[in-house]
Coordinates of C-alpha atoms and ligand atoms in Angstrom, one line a residue:
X1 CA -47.9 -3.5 9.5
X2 CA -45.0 -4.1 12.2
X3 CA -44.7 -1.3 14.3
X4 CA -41.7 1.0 13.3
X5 CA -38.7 0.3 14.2
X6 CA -35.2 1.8 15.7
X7 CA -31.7 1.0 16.2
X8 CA -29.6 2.3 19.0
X9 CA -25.9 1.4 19.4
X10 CA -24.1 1.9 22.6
X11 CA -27.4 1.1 24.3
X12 CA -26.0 -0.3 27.3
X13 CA -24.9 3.3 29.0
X14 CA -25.3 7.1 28.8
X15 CA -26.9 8.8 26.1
X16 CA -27.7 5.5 24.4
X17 CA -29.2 3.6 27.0
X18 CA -31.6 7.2 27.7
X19 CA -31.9 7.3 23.6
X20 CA -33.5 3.8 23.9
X21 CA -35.8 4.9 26.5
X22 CA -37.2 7.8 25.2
X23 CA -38.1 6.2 21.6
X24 CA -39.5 3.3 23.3
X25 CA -41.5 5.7 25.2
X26 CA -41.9 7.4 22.0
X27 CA -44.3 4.0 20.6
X28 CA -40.6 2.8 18.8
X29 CA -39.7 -1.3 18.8
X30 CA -36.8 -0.5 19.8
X31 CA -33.3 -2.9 19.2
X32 CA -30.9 -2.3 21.9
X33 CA -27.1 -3.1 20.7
X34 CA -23.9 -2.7 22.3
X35 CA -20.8 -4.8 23.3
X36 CA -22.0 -5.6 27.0
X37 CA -25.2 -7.1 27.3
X38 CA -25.5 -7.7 30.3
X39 CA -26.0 -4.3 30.8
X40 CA -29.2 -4.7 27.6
X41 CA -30.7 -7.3 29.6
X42 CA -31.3 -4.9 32.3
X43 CA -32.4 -1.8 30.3
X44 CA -35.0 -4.5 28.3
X45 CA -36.5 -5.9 31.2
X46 CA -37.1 -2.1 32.8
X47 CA -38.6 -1.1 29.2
X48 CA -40.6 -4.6 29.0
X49 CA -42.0 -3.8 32.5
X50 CA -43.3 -0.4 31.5
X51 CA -45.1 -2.1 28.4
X52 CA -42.3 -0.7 25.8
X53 CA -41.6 -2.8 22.9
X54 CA -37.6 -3.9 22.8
X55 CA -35.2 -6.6 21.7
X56 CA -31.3 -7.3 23.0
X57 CA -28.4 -7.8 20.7
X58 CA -25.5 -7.8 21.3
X59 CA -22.9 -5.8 18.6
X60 CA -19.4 -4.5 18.0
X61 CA -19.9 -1.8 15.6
X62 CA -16.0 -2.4 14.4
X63 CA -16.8 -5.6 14.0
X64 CA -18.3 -5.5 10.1
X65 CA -19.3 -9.5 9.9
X66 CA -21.2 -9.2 13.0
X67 CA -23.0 -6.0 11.6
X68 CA -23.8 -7.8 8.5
X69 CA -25.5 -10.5 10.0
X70 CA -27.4 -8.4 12.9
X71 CA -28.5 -6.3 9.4
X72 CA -29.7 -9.5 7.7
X73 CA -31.7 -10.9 10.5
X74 CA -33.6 -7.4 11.1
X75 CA -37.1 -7.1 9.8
X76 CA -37.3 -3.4 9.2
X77 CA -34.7 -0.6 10.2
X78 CA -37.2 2.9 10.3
X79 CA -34.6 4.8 12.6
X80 CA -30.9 4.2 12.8
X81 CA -29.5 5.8 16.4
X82 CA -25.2 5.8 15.8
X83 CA -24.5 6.4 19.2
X84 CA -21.5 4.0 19.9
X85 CA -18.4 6.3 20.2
X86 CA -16.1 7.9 22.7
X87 CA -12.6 9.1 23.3
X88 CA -9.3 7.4 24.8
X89 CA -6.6 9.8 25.8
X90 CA -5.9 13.2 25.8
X91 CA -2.3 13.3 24.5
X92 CA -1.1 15.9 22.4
X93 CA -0.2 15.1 18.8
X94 CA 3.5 15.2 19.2
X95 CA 3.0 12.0 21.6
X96 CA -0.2 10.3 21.3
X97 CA 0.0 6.8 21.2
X98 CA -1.3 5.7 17.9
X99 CA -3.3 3.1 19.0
X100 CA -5.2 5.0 20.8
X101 CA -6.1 7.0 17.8
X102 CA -6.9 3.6 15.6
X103 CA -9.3 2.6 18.2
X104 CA -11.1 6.0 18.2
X105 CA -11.1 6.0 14.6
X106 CA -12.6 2.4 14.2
X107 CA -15.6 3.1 16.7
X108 CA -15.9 6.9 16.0
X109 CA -16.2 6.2 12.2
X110 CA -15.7 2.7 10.8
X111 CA -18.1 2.4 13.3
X112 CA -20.9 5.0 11.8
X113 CA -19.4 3.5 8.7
X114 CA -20.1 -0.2 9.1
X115 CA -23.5 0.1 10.9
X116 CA -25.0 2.5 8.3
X117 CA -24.3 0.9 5.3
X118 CA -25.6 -2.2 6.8
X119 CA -28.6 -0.8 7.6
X120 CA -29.4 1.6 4.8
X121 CA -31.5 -0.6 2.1
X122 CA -33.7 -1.4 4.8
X123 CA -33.7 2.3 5.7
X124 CA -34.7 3.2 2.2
X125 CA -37.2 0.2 2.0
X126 CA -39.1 1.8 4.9
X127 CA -39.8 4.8 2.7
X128 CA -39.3 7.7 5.7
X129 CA -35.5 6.3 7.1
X130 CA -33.3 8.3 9.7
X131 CA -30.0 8.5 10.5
X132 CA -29.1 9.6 13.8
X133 CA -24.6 10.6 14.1
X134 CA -23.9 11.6 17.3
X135 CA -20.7 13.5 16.7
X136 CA -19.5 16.0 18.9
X137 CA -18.9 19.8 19.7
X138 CA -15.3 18.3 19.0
X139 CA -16.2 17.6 15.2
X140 CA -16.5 21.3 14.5
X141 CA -13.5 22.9 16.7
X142 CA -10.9 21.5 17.7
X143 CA -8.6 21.2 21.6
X144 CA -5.6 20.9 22.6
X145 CA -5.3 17.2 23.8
X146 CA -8.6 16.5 21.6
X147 CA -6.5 15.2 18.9
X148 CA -7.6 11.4 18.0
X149 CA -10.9 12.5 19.2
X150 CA -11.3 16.0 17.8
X151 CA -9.8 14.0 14.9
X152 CA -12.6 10.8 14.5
X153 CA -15.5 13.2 15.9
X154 CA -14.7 15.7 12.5
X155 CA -14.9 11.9 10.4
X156 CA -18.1 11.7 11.9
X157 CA -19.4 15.2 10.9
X158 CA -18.3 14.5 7.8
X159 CA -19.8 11.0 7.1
X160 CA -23.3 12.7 7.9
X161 CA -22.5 15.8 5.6
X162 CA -21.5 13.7 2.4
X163 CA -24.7 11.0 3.3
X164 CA -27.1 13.7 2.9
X165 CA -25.6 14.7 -0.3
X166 CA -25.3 11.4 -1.5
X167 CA -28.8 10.4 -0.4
X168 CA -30.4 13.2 -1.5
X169 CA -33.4 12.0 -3.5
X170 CA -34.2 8.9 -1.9
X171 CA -36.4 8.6 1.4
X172 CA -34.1 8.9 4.0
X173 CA -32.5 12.3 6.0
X174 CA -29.9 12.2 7.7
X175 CA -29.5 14.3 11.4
X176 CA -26.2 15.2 13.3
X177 CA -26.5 15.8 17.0
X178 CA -23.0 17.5 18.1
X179 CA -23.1 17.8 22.0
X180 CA -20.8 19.7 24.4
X181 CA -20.2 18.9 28.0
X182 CA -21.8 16.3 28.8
X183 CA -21.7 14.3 32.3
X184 CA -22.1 11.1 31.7
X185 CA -20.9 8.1 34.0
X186 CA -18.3 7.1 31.5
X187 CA -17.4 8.9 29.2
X188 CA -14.6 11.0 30.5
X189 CA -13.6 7.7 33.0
X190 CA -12.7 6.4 29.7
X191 CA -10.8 9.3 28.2
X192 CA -8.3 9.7 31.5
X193 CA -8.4 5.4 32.0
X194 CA -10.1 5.1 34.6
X195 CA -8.3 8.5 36.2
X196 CA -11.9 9.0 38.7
X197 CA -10.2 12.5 39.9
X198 CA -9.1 13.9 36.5
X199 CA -12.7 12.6 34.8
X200 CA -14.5 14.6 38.1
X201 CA -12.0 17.6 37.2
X202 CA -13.8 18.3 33.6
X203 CA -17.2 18.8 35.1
X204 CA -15.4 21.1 38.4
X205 CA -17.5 24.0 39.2
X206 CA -20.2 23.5 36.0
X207 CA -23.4 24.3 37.5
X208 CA -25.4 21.9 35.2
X209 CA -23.5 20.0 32.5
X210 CA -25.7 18.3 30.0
X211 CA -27.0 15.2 30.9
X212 CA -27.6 11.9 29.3
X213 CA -31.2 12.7 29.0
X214 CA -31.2 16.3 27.8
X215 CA -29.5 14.9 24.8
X216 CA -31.7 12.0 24.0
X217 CA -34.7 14.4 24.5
X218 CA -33.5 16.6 21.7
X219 CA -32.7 13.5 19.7
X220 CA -36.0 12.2 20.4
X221 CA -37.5 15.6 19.6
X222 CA -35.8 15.4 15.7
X223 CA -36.6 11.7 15.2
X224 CA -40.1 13.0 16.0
X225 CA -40.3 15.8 13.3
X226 CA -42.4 14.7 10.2
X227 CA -40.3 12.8 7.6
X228 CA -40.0 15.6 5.2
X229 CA -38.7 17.6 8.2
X230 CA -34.0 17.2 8.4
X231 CA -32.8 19.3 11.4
X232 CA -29.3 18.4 9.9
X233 CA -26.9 19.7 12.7
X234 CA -28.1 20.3 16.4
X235 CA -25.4 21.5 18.6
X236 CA -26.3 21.4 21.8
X237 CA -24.1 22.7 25.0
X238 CA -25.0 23.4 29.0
X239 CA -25.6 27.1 29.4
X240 CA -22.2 27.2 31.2
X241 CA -20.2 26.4 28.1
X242 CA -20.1 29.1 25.6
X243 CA -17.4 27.0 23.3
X244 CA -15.0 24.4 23.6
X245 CA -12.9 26.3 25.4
X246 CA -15.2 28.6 27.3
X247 CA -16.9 27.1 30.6
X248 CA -18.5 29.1 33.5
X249 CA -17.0 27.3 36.9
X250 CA -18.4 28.8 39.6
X251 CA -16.0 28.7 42.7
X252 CA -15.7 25.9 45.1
X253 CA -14.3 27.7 48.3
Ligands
LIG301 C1 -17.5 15.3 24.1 C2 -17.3 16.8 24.1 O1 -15.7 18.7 24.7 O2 -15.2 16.5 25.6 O3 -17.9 14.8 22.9 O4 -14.9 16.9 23.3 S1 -15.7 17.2 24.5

């Protein structure tokens, strides 16, 4: 028997790159996908030197042909990782540019879209499947300036909520992993394009925002439940941030 397999996308940074590396660690083959890989072929050849089991390929998730035919050439999907997301703007509704809000909406959840229903006979076929969504604190409450991305997180939430209804039966759970602040090195960059001072400004003052580890640890921690086992929503948030809207800063003069 092959040894069991898992899919991360968005690989190449953040919490998918420390995803990869804990189910490697975690006796996973893992398959490490994302746009840039580049960025893969330096996460592989760290994992390959410690003796982890992983393979590169590159994949846009909004990109359905390509996901079709990185599905077909997989041997065996056991875990299915849908990290590949993020936010661009923070516009209020009245002026958001809608493009920005397309572009949210095709990775945020054409994205989840595309990849899982590639994946899912093989999900089924491997008789215990999981599906990992990483949504978001912002796809249960909402912000102002959140909009496309309070917007395409809540699409995410809801994908995972109506797949474990609709799957219900067959061999395959389905897990939701909604993290709050976060400090990643991209994430907010990309929200304020590129803005360095406003993306440092989110994270002012917090003591210990999540890191990219903390949540792969817990996502690691779910995968790792026996099958029968669906933690179905996890939110997780730094001990600083009590809601969306409610973070501890502790004074910088
Ligand atoms: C990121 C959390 O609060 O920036 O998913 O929306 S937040």
């Amino acid at each position: 028997m092959s040894t069991r397999t898992a899919v991360v996308t968005g690989a190449s940074s953040g919490i998918g790159a420390a995803t990869a590396r804990k189910l490697a660690e975690a006796g996973f083959h893992v398959v490490l996908t994302a746009r840039r890989t580049d960025r893969l072929d330096a996460l592989a050849k760290e994992l390959t030197a410690d003796g982890r089991s992983v393979a590169v390929h590159a994949l846009d998730v909004t990109d359905r042909a390509a996901v079709d035919s990185f599905a077909a050439g997989l041997d065996r999907c056991d875990v299915l990782v849908n990290n590949a997301g993020g936010a661009v703007g923070s516009d209020p509704v009245a002026t958001a540019d809608p493009a920005d809000w397309r572009l949210m909406f095709e990775v945020n959840v054409l994205g989840v879209l595309n990849v899982t229903q590639a994946l899912l006979p093989a999900l089924v076929a491997s008789g215990a499947g999981t599906v990992v969504v990483l949504s978001s604190t912002a796809g249960l409450a909402t912000y102002e300036g959140g909009g496309g991305y309070v917007a395409a997180k809540h699409g995410a939430h809801v994908i995972a909520e109506t797949l474990r209804l609709e799957l219900n039966g067959k061999p395959v759970r389905v897990i939701e992993i909604a993290p709050g602040m976060v400090k990643t090195d991209e994430f907010a960059l990309t929200r304020f394009r590129g803005d360095a001072e406003r993306a440092a400004a989110v994270y002012a003052g917090v003591a210990e925002p999540l890191t990219a580890d903390d949540v792969a640890d817990t996502i690691a921690w779910t995968v790792g439940r026996p099958a029968h086992v669906n933690v179905d929503l996890l939110v997780l948030r730094p001990r600083a941030q009590a809601s969306n809207y409610k973070v501890y800063r502790e004074q910088t003069q």
